[in-house]
Amino acid sequence: MPIQAADNESQATYKQIDDVRLYINGEFVNAKSGAMFENVNPFTNEVNNLVAEGRQEDMNKAVAAAKEAFEHGPWGKMKVEERMKQINRIADLIDEEIEEIAFLESLDTGLPISQTRKMTARAAENFRFYARMVQTKLHGESYLVNDEFINYTVYKPLGVVGLITPWNAPFMLETWKVAPALATGNTVILKPAELSPLTANKLAEVIDKAGLPKGVFNVVHGFGETAGDALVSHPDVKAISFTGETTTGSIIIKNSADTLKKTSMELGGKSPLIVFDDADLDRALDAAVWGIFSFNGERCTANSRVFLQKNIKDQFVEALKERVANIKVGDPMDPLTQLGPLIEKEHFNKVKQYIEIAKEEGCEVVQGMVPDEVKVGNFVPPTLLLNAKNSMKVCQEEIFGPVMAVIEFETEEEVVAMANDVRYGLAGYVWTNDIKRGHRVAQAVEAGMLWINAQNVRDLRIPFGGTKDSGIGREGGHYAIFEFYTEPKVIHVAIGEHHIPQFGKKK
Ligand code: NAD
């Protein structure tokens, strides 16, 4: 299928997008059933390509390959330096292909190319980071006990791990799981979101090229209820790392219970951004706008609820309106585009529906413009829901689009109570120049990650994850390698003649 794309200089080029197959045991293969599903372009609503639809039998084949690779292949026996060389090679190959990967990601998701380029660079860094982390930090402890024993710990990979990922930042989120899983010596089955299959296969190509032993990394495309569930319920899969909706996370926990799997859950959010009247309002404005309208608003840590202190509210709202009117909406391949189309028609309809609900609930809705020439795409203009109340449906449910609810507050106590009056607890942002208040509020907001006077920037060494209905467990930093992708094993060694009870021995 010919696809029009714009390169760096915005000159049109044409590309053929290949159909996507499964990657099992080092080979690109069709699904056993031969079934394929369509992958639709969110900008044109035309079919980009077809995707092999993996089902139970394909998942069984992938798990068998990963199990064989873990138990009998060279991956686990390889020297750590050698394994990390391969992990670093993956990072180098991603860097070499950054333009192609960013292009495919934008084509698949509608995310603006200027943003997918950065996400791809970050994805390469995920591999380098975990190669360094495993080499320098993945070590156990040792205790000398009364000169009678040495107790020591070693961290062992789990075996076959299943990684299930969403469509909102697919390549970045996939590598965020694949890198620590592989670096710690596990073998992997990746089940990417059905709406964004292209870059997952690019990752398979890159890993294939990096020369990892067959069966170490596998990709099975398909739908959640079939392919995803087959992974979740497979007895040979030791753990599931999941990122996606809260309701899906809950289903996965239930369905993994029979096979007693370890699970990690990165789920939805409805994060507050609080602006006090003493804040640097210009910077707070930049952060508030970026935090909801970047990644097309399809961002788990988006500041979808913005709380403004009463005496700065009107001026801040005026500035928000001006920004929203000027956000550049358009072709995701245009390097100047700031907001692209939403992933699919169904999600587009859902977001539009929430905007209607906001009107019914009494919000004033202010929107930017979608140029006529792109209206065939799933575009929702940047949207402000003014005069919102925290109890409204649009302030309680995750909309996952370019929609910011603006809520007024007067006191610190009141805003903390409202910020916490929600089922989610992923992220939060506090803007104030009162250092004591900044810390106080950040500590009081119920969320896994808080930023004071900062937009959502984070160091890879820091834990990532949410509390309440936003998740269980943490990814990132040493949390991923110590608390999820490995298990400690304790070895007790007697070095002296300690007492052993002598049951049954004649005196
Ligand atoms: P989703 O839950 O619909 O799907 C995510 C993945 O789960 C897909 O691969 C899907 O096929 C699979 N899946 C669906 N049902 C399944 C089942 N029964 N068994 C196994 N797998 C199943 O989520 P989405 O719509 O792709 O992504 C958007 C959501 O992800 C939002 O809620 C967003 O907040 C969340 N998210 C969270 C984070 C985080 O780190 N907390 C990051 C990004 C996205």
Coordinates of C-alpha atoms and ligand atoms in Angstrom, one line a residue:
M1 CA 0.0 0.0 0.0
P2 CA 1.6 3.3 -1.0
I3 CA 1.9 5.8 1.8
Q4 CA 2.7 9.4 1.5
A5 CA 5.2 10.6 4.0
A6 CA 7.2 13.8 4.6
D7 CA 10.9 13.6 5.3
N8 CA 12.9 16.1 7.3
E9 CA 12.6 18.7 4.5
S10 CA 8.9 18.0 4.2
Q11 CA 9.3 16.6 0.7
A12 CA 6.8 13.9 -0.1
T13 CA 8.1 10.4 -0.4
Y14 CA 6.2 7.2 -1.0
K15 CA 6.7 4.0 0.9
Q16 CA 5.3 0.5 0.7
I17 CA 4.3 -0.7 4.2
D18 CA 4.7 -4.5 4.5
D19 CA 2.2 -6.7 6.1
V20 CA 3.2 -7.7 9.6
R21 CA 3.9 -11.2 10.6
L22 CA 4.6 -12.9 13.9
Y23 CA 8.2 -13.3 15.1
I24 CA 8.6 -16.7 16.7
N25 CA 11.9 -18.7 17.3
G26 CA 13.9 -16.3 15.2
E27 CA 11.6 -16.4 12.1
F28 CA 8.9 -14.1 10.7
V29 CA 5.9 -16.4 10.2
N30 CA 2.2 -16.2 9.4
A31 CA -0.4 -17.1 12.1
K32 CA -1.1 -20.8 12.0
S33 CA -4.8 -20.1 11.1
G34 CA -3.6 -17.8 8.3
A35 CA -5.9 -15.0 9.7
M36 CA -4.9 -11.4 9.2
F37 CA -6.5 -8.2 10.5
E38 CA -6.3 -4.7 9.0
N39 CA -4.1 -1.9 10.5
V40 CA -5.7 1.4 9.8
N41 CA -3.9 4.8 9.5
P42 CA -5.4 7.3 11.9
F43 CA -4.6 10.2 9.6
T44 CA -6.3 8.9 6.5
N45 CA -8.5 6.1 7.9
E46 CA -7.2 3.9 5.1
V47 CA -5.7 0.5 5.6
N48 CA -1.9 0.7 6.1
N49 CA -1.3 -3.0 6.0
L50 CA -2.4 -6.4 7.2
V51 CA -1.3 -8.0 10.5
A52 CA -1.0 -11.7 11.2
E53 CA -3.6 -12.5 14.0
G54 CA -1.9 -14.7 16.5
R55 CA -4.1 -17.0 18.6
Q56 CA -3.7 -19.7 21.2
E57 CA -1.7 -22.1 19.0
D58 CA 0.7 -19.3 17.9
M59 CA 1.2 -18.3 21.5
N60 CA 1.8 -21.9 22.5
K61 CA 4.5 -22.1 19.8
A62 CA 6.1 -18.9 21.0
V63 CA 6.1 -19.9 24.6
A64 CA 7.6 -23.3 23.7
A65 CA 10.4 -21.5 21.8
A66 CA 11.1 -19.1 24.6
K67 CA 11.1 -21.9 27.2
E68 CA 13.6 -23.9 25.1
A69 CA 15.7 -20.8 24.6
F70 CA 15.7 -20.2 28.4
E71 CA 16.4 -23.7 29.5
H72 CA 18.7 -25.0 26.8
G73 CA 19.8 -22.1 24.7
P74 CA 23.0 -20.1 25.0
W75 CA 21.3 -17.0 26.4
G76 CA 21.4 -18.0 30.1
K77 CA 24.9 -19.4 29.9
M78 CA 26.4 -16.5 28.1
K79 CA 28.9 -14.3 30.0
V80 CA 27.2 -11.2 31.2
E81 CA 29.6 -9.0 29.1
E82 CA 28.6 -10.9 26.0
R83 CA 24.9 -10.6 26.7
M84 CA 25.3 -6.9 27.4
K85 CA 27.2 -6.5 24.1
Q86 CA 24.1 -7.8 22.4
I87 CA 21.8 -5.5 24.4
N88 CA 24.0 -2.5 23.5
R89 CA 24.0 -3.6 19.9
I90 CA 20.2 -3.4 19.9
A91 CA 20.5 0.2 21.1
D92 CA 23.0 1.1 18.3
L93 CA 20.7 -0.5 15.7
I94 CA 17.7 1.5 17.0
D95 CA 19.8 4.7 16.7
E96 CA 20.8 3.8 13.1
E97 CA 17.1 3.3 12.2
I98 CA 15.7 6.2 14.2
E99 CA 14.1 7.9 11.2
E100 CA 12.4 4.7 9.9
I101 CA 11.1 3.8 13.4
A102 CA 9.8 7.3 14.1
F103 CA 8.1 7.3 10.7
L104 CA 6.4 3.9 11.3
E105 CA 5.4 5.0 14.8
S106 CA 3.8 8.2 13.5
L107 CA 2.1 6.4 10.6
D108 CA 0.6 3.8 13.0
T109 CA -0.4 6.0 15.9
G110 CA -0.8 9.5 14.5
L111 CA 1.7 10.8 17.0
P112 CA 3.6 13.8 15.6
I113 CA 7.0 12.9 14.1
S114 CA 8.9 15.4 16.2
Q115 CA 7.7 13.5 19.2
T116 CA 8.2 10.0 17.9
R117 CA 11.8 10.8 17.0
K118 CA 12.5 11.7 20.7
M119 CA 10.6 8.6 21.9
T120 CA 12.7 6.4 19.7
A121 CA 16.0 7.9 20.9
R122 CA 14.7 7.3 24.4
A123 CA 14.0 3.7 23.5
A124 CA 17.6 3.1 22.5
E125 CA 18.7 4.6 25.8
N126 CA 16.5 2.1 27.6
F127 CA 18.7 -0.7 26.3
R128 CA 21.9 1.1 27.1
F129 CA 20.6 2.0 30.6
Y130 CA 19.7 -1.6 31.5
A131 CA 22.9 -3.0 30.1
R132 CA 24.8 -0.6 32.4
M133 CA 22.4 -1.3 35.3
V134 CA 22.8 -5.1 35.1
Q135 CA 26.5 -5.0 34.8
T136 CA 27.1 -2.6 37.7
K137 CA 24.2 -3.1 40.0
L138 CA 22.7 -6.5 39.7
H139 CA 24.5 -8.1 42.6
G140 CA 23.4 -9.7 45.8
E141 CA 24.3 -9.3 49.4
S142 CA 26.4 -11.5 51.7
Y143 CA 26.4 -11.9 55.4
L144 CA 28.9 -13.6 57.6
V145 CA 26.9 -15.1 60.5
N146 CA 28.8 -15.7 63.7
D147 CA 31.8 -17.2 61.8
E148 CA 29.6 -20.3 61.2
F149 CA 27.9 -19.4 58.0
I150 CA 28.0 -17.2 54.9
N151 CA 24.6 -16.3 53.6
Y152 CA 24.5 -14.8 50.2
T153 CA 22.0 -13.9 47.6
V154 CA 22.0 -14.1 43.8
Y155 CA 19.4 -12.7 41.5
K156 CA 18.1 -15.2 38.9
P157 CA 16.0 -14.5 35.9
L158 CA 12.4 -15.7 36.0
G159 CA 12.3 -17.7 32.8
V160 CA 9.7 -16.9 30.1
V161 CA 8.1 -13.5 30.7
G162 CA 5.1 -12.0 28.9
L163 CA 5.0 -8.3 28.1
I164 CA 1.6 -6.8 27.1
T165 CA 1.7 -3.2 25.9
P166 CA -0.7 -0.4 24.8
W167 CA -0.8 1.7 21.7
N168 CA -0.2 5.2 23.0
A169 CA 3.6 5.2 22.9
P170 CA 4.2 1.7 21.6
F171 CA 7.9 1.5 20.8
M172 CA 9.0 3.4 23.9
L173 CA 6.8 1.4 26.2
E174 CA 7.8 -1.9 24.6
T175 CA 11.5 -1.3 25.0
W176 CA 10.9 -0.1 28.6
K177 CA 9.9 -3.7 29.3
V178 CA 11.9 -5.6 26.8
A179 CA 15.3 -4.1 27.8
P180 CA 15.3 -5.0 31.5
A181 CA 13.6 -8.4 30.7
L182 CA 16.4 -9.4 28.3
A183 CA 19.3 -7.8 30.1
T184 CA 18.5 -9.8 33.2
G185 CA 18.5 -13.0 31.1
N186 CA 14.9 -13.8 30.7
T187 CA 13.3 -14.9 27.4
V188 CA 10.4 -12.8 26.2
I189 CA 7.1 -12.9 24.4
L190 CA 5.8 -9.4 23.5
K191 CA 2.1 -9.0 22.7
P192 CA 1.8 -5.5 21.3
A193 CA -1.4 -3.6 21.1
E194 CA -3.4 -4.6 18.0
L195 CA -3.8 -0.9 17.0
S196 CA 0.0 -0.3 16.7
P197 CA 1.8 -3.3 15.4
L198 CA 4.4 -1.7 13.1
T199 CA 7.3 -0.8 15.4
A200 CA 7.0 -4.0 17.4
N201 CA 8.1 -5.8 14.3
K202 CA 10.8 -3.3 13.7
L203 CA 12.1 -4.2 17.2
A204 CA 12.0 -7.8 16.2
E205 CA 14.0 -7.0 13.0
V206 CA 16.5 -5.0 15.1
I207 CA 16.9 -7.8 17.6
D208 CA 17.2 -10.4 14.9
K209 CA 19.9 -8.3 13.3
A210 CA 21.7 -7.9 16.7
G211 CA 22.1 -11.7 16.6
L212 CA 20.2 -12.8 19.7
P213 CA 19.8 -16.5 19.9
K214 CA 16.6 -17.8 18.4
G215 CA 13.6 -18.0 20.8
V216 CA 15.0 -15.4 23.2
F217 CA 12.6 -12.7 21.8
N218 CA 9.3 -13.3 20.2
V219 CA 6.4 -11.1 19.1
V220 CA 2.9 -12.4 18.8
H221 CA 0.4 -10.0 17.4
G222 CA -3.3 -10.4 17.9
F223 CA -6.2 -9.3 20.1
G224 CA -6.2 -9.0 23.8
E225 CA -9.0 -11.5 24.6
T226 CA -7.3 -14.2 22.4
A227 CA -3.6 -13.7 22.0
G228 CA -3.2 -11.7 25.1
D229 CA -5.2 -14.0 27.3
A230 CA -3.4 -17.1 25.9
L231 CA -0.1 -15.5 27.2
V232 CA -1.7 -14.6 30.5
S233 CA -3.0 -18.1 31.2
H234 CA -0.1 -20.1 29.9
P235 CA 1.5 -22.2 32.6
D236 CA 5.0 -21.8 31.3
V237 CA 4.9 -18.0 31.5
K238 CA 6.3 -16.9 34.8
A239 CA 5.3 -13.3 34.8
I240 CA 3.2 -10.7 33.0
S241 CA 4.3 -7.1 32.8
F242 CA 1.3 -5.1 31.6
T243 CA 0.7 -1.5 30.6
G244 CA -2.8 -0.5 29.7
E245 CA -6.3 0.3 31.0
T246 CA -7.2 -0.3 34.6
T247 CA -10.1 -2.6 33.7
T248 CA -7.8 -4.7 31.5
G249 CA -5.3 -4.9 34.3
S250 CA -7.9 -6.2 36.7
I251 CA -8.9 -8.9 34.2
I252 CA -5.3 -9.9 33.7
I253 CA -4.7 -10.3 37.4
K254 CA -7.8 -12.5 37.7
N255 CA -6.8 -14.6 34.6
S256 CA -3.2 -15.1 35.8
A257 CA -4.2 -16.3 39.2
D258 CA -4.7 -20.0 38.2
T259 CA -1.1 -20.2 37.1
L260 CA 0.2 -18.1 40.0
K261 CA 2.0 -15.5 38.0
K262 CA 3.9 -12.5 39.1
T263 CA 2.3 -9.4 37.6
S264 CA 3.2 -5.7 37.2
M265 CA 0.5 -3.3 36.4
E266 CA 1.0 0.2 34.9
L267 CA -2.6 1.5 34.4
G268 CA -4.6 4.6 33.8
G269 CA -4.5 8.0 35.3
K270 CA -6.3 11.3 35.8
S271 CA -3.5 13.4 37.1
P272 CA -3.8 16.8 38.8
L273 CA -1.7 19.8 38.0
I274 CA -2.0 22.5 40.7
V275 CA -1.1 26.1 40.1
F276 CA -0.8 28.3 43.2
D277 CA -1.0 32.1 42.8
D278 CA 2.7 32.6 43.7
A279 CA 3.9 30.2 40.9
D280 CA 6.0 31.2 37.9
L281 CA 2.8 31.3 35.8
D282 CA 4.6 31.4 32.4
R283 CA 6.4 28.2 33.1
A284 CA 3.3 26.6 34.7
L285 CA 1.4 27.5 31.5
D286 CA 4.1 25.9 29.3
A287 CA 4.0 22.7 31.4
A288 CA 0.2 22.5 31.6
V289 CA -0.2 22.8 27.9
W290 CA 2.6 20.4 27.0
G291 CA 1.4 17.9 29.6
I292 CA -2.0 17.4 28.1
F293 CA -1.6 18.2 24.4
S294 CA 1.7 16.3 23.8
F295 CA 1.3 12.7 22.5
N296 CA -2.1 13.8 21.3
G297 CA -3.3 13.7 24.9
E298 CA -3.0 10.0 24.8
R299 CA -0.6 10.0 27.7
C300 CA -1.0 8.1 31.0
T301 CA 0.6 10.8 33.0
A302 CA -1.2 13.7 31.3
N303 CA -2.4 16.5 33.5
S304 CA -6.0 16.1 32.6
R305 CA -7.2 18.0 35.7
V306 CA -5.7 21.5 36.1
F307 CA -6.5 23.2 39.4
L308 CA -6.0 27.0 39.4
Q309 CA -6.0 29.2 42.5
K310 CA -8.9 31.7 42.4
N311 CA -7.0 34.9 42.1
I312 CA -4.9 33.8 39.1
K313 CA -7.6 31.7 37.4
D314 CA -8.9 34.3 34.9
Q315 CA -5.5 35.4 33.6
F316 CA -4.3 31.8 33.4
V317 CA -7.5 30.7 31.5
E318 CA -7.0 33.6 29.0
A319 CA -3.5 32.4 28.4
L320 CA -4.7 28.8 28.0
K321 CA -7.3 29.9 25.4
E322 CA -4.6 31.7 23.4
R323 CA -2.3 28.6 23.4
V324 CA -5.2 26.3 22.4
A325 CA -6.1 28.5 19.5
N326 CA -2.5 28.4 18.3
I327 CA -1.6 24.7 18.7
K328 CA -0.6 23.4 15.3
V329 CA -3.0 20.5 14.4
G330 CA -2.2 18.5 11.4
D331 CA -0.3 15.8 9.5
P332 CA 1.7 13.7 12.0
M333 CA 4.5 13.6 9.4
D334 CA 4.9 17.3 9.3
P335 CA 7.8 18.2 11.7
L336 CA 5.9 21.3 12.7
T337 CA 2.7 19.5 13.8
Q338 CA 2.1 19.6 17.6
L339 CA -1.2 17.6 17.7
G340 CA -2.1 14.7 15.5
P341 CA -5.1 12.4 15.0
L342 CA -6.3 10.0 17.7
I343 CA -5.4 6.3 17.3
E344 CA -8.7 5.0 15.9
K345 CA -12.3 6.0 15.1
E346 CA -13.7 4.3 18.2
H347 CA -11.4 6.1 20.5
F348 CA -12.1 9.4 18.6
N349 CA -15.8 8.9 19.2
K350 CA -15.3 8.1 22.8
V351 CA -13.3 11.4 23.4
K352 CA -15.9 13.4 21.4
Q353 CA -18.6 11.8 23.6
Y354 CA -16.8 13.0 26.7
I355 CA -16.8 16.5 25.4
E356 CA -20.6 16.3 24.9
I357 CA -20.9 15.0 28.4
A358 CA -18.8 18.0 29.7
K359 CA -21.3 20.4 28.0
E360 CA -24.2 18.5 29.7
E361 CA -22.4 18.7 33.0
G362 CA -22.2 22.5 32.6
C363 CA -18.6 23.1 31.4
E364 CA -17.8 25.9 28.9
V365 CA -16.0 24.1 26.1
V366 CA -13.2 26.0 24.3
Q367 CA -11.5 24.3 21.3
G368 CA -8.7 25.0 18.9
M369 CA -9.0 24.5 15.2
V370 CA -8.7 21.4 13.0
P371 CA -7.7 22.4 9.4
D372 CA -10.3 21.4 6.8
E373 CA -7.8 19.5 4.7
V374 CA -7.1 16.9 7.4
K375 CA -10.7 16.4 8.6
V376 CA -10.7 12.8 7.3
G377 CA -8.4 11.9 10.2
N378 CA -9.4 11.2 13.8
F379 CA -8.8 14.8 14.9
V380 CA -10.1 16.1 18.2
P381 CA -9.0 19.7 18.5
P382 CA -7.2 20.8 21.7
T383 CA -10.0 21.3 24.2
L384 CA -10.5 23.1 27.4
L385 CA -13.3 22.2 29.8
L386 CA -13.8 25.4 31.7
N387 CA -15.7 25.9 35.0
A388 CA -15.3 22.2 35.7
K389 CA -16.1 20.6 39.1
N390 CA -13.9 17.8 40.3
S391 CA -17.0 15.6 40.9
M392 CA -18.0 15.7 37.2
K393 CA -17.7 12.5 35.2
V394 CA -15.2 14.3 32.9
C395 CA -13.0 14.9 35.9
Q396 CA -13.3 11.4 37.3
E397 CA -12.8 9.2 34.2
E398 CA -9.8 8.9 32.0
I399 CA -10.6 10.5 28.7
F400 CA -7.2 9.9 27.1
G401 CA -7.3 12.7 24.6
P402 CA -6.4 16.3 24.2
V403 CA -8.9 17.5 26.8
M404 CA -8.0 19.6 29.9
A405 CA -10.5 20.2 32.6
V406 CA -9.9 23.4 34.5
I407 CA -11.1 23.6 38.1
E408 CA -10.9 26.5 40.5
F409 CA -9.7 26.3 44.1
E410 CA -9.1 28.7 47.0
T411 CA -7.0 26.9 49.7
E412 CA -4.3 24.3 49.8
E413 CA -6.4 22.0 51.9
E414 CA -9.3 22.2 49.5
V415 CA -7.1 21.5 46.4
V416 CA -5.4 18.5 48.0
A417 CA -8.7 17.1 48.9
M418 CA -10.0 17.5 45.3
A419 CA -6.8 16.2 43.8
N420 CA -7.1 13.0 45.9
D421 CA -10.8 12.6 45.3
V422 CA -10.4 10.3 42.3
R423 CA -9.8 6.6 41.8
Y424 CA -6.4 7.1 40.1
G425 CA -3.0 7.9 41.5
L426 CA -0.4 7.9 38.8
A427 CA 1.2 11.4 38.6
G428 CA 0.8 14.9 39.9
Y429 CA 2.3 18.3 39.3
V430 CA 2.6 21.3 41.8
W431 CA 3.5 24.8 40.8
T432 CA 4.4 27.2 43.6
N433 CA 7.4 29.3 44.6
D434 CA 6.8 28.5 48.3
I435 CA 9.2 25.6 48.9
K436 CA 7.5 24.4 52.0
R437 CA 4.1 24.3 50.3
G438 CA 5.6 22.6 47.3
H439 CA 6.9 19.7 49.3
R440 CA 3.8 19.6 51.6
V441 CA 1.4 19.3 48.7
A442 CA 3.6 16.9 46.7
Q443 CA 3.7 14.6 49.8
A444 CA -0.1 14.9 50.3
V445 CA -1.2 14.2 46.7
E446 CA -1.9 10.5 46.4
A447 CA 0.1 9.5 43.4
G448 CA 3.2 7.5 42.5
M449 CA 5.1 10.3 40.9
L450 CA 5.0 14.0 41.7
W451 CA 6.8 16.9 40.0
I452 CA 7.3 20.3 41.7
N453 CA 7.8 23.2 39.3
A454 CA 8.6 20.8 36.5
Q455 CA 7.1 19.2 33.6
N456 CA 7.1 15.4 33.2
V457 CA 10.8 14.7 32.9
R458 CA 12.4 11.8 34.7
D459 CA 15.6 10.0 35.1
L460 CA 15.7 6.4 34.1
R461 CA 17.1 5.5 37.6
I462 CA 13.9 6.6 39.3
P463 CA 10.9 4.2 39.9
F464 CA 7.9 4.7 37.5
G465 CA 4.4 3.7 38.5
G466 CA 1.2 4.6 40.2
T467 CA -0.8 4.0 43.3
K468 CA -4.6 3.4 43.8
D469 CA -6.2 2.3 40.5
S470 CA -3.2 3.4 38.5
G471 CA -1.1 0.4 39.2
I472 CA 0.7 -2.2 41.3
G473 CA 4.4 -2.3 41.3
R474 CA 7.1 -0.1 39.8
E475 CA 9.1 -0.2 36.7
G476 CA 12.3 1.7 35.9
G477 CA 15.6 1.9 37.7
H478 CA 16.7 -1.0 39.8
Y479 CA 13.0 -1.7 40.6
A480 CA 12.6 -3.4 37.3
I481 CA 15.6 -5.6 37.6
F482 CA 15.5 -6.5 41.3
E483 CA 11.7 -6.5 42.0
F484 CA 10.3 -7.8 38.8
Y485 CA 12.5 -9.5 36.2
T486 CA 14.6 -11.5 38.7
E487 CA 14.1 -13.3 41.9
P488 CA 16.6 -13.5 44.8
K489 CA 17.9 -16.9 45.7
V490 CA 19.5 -17.3 49.1
I491 CA 22.4 -19.7 49.6
H492 CA 23.5 -20.6 53.1
V493 CA 27.0 -22.1 53.4
A494 CA 28.2 -23.5 56.7
I495 CA 31.9 -22.7 57.2
G496 CA 32.1 -24.0 60.8
E497 CA 30.7 -26.8 62.9
H498 CA 27.3 -25.4 63.9
H499 CA 24.9 -27.3 66.1
I500 CA 22.6 -29.8 64.3
P501 CA 20.0 -31.5 66.5
Q502 CA 20.6 -35.2 66.7
F503 CA 17.1 -36.7 66.6
G504 CA 17.0 -40.5 67.2
K505 CA 20.7 -40.7 68.1
K506 CA 21.4 -43.1 71.1
K507 CA 23.0 -41.3 74.0
Ligands
NAD1 P1 -5.8 -1.7 26.8 O1 -5.9 -2.1 28.2 O2 -7.0 -1.7 26.0 O3 -4.8 -2.7 26.0 C1 -3.5 -2.8 26.4 C2 -3.0 -4.2 25.9 O4 -3.7 -5.2 26.6 C3 -3.2 -4.5 24.4 O5 -2.0 -5.1 23.9 C4 -4.4 -5.4 24.4 O6 -4.4 -6.2 23.3 C5 -4.1 -6.2 25.7 N1 -5.3 -6.8 26.2 C6 -6.6 -6.4 26.2 N2 -7.4 -7.3 26.8 C7 -6.6 -8.3 27.3 C8 -6.9 -9.5 28.0 N3 -8.1 -9.9 28.4 N4 -5.8 -10.3 28.3 C9 -4.6 -10.0 27.9 N5 -4.3 -8.8 27.2 C10 -5.3 -8.0 26.9 O7 -5.1 -0.3 26.8 P2 -4.9 0.7 25.6 O8 -6.2 1.2 25.2 O9 -4.0 0.0 24.6 O10 -3.9 1.8 26.2 C11 -4.4 2.9 26.9 C12 -4.4 2.8 28.4 O11 -3.0 2.5 28.8 C13 -4.8 4.0 29.1 O12 -5.6 3.7 30.2 C14 -3.5 4.6 29.7 O13 -3.6 5.4 30.8 C15 -2.7 3.3 30.0 N6 -1.3 3.5 30.0 C16 -0.7 3.5 31.3 C17 0.7 3.7 31.4 C18 1.4 3.7 32.7 O14 2.6 3.6 32.7 N7 0.7 3.7 33.8 C19 1.4 4.0 30.2 C20 0.8 4.1 29.0 C21 -0.6 3.8 28.9

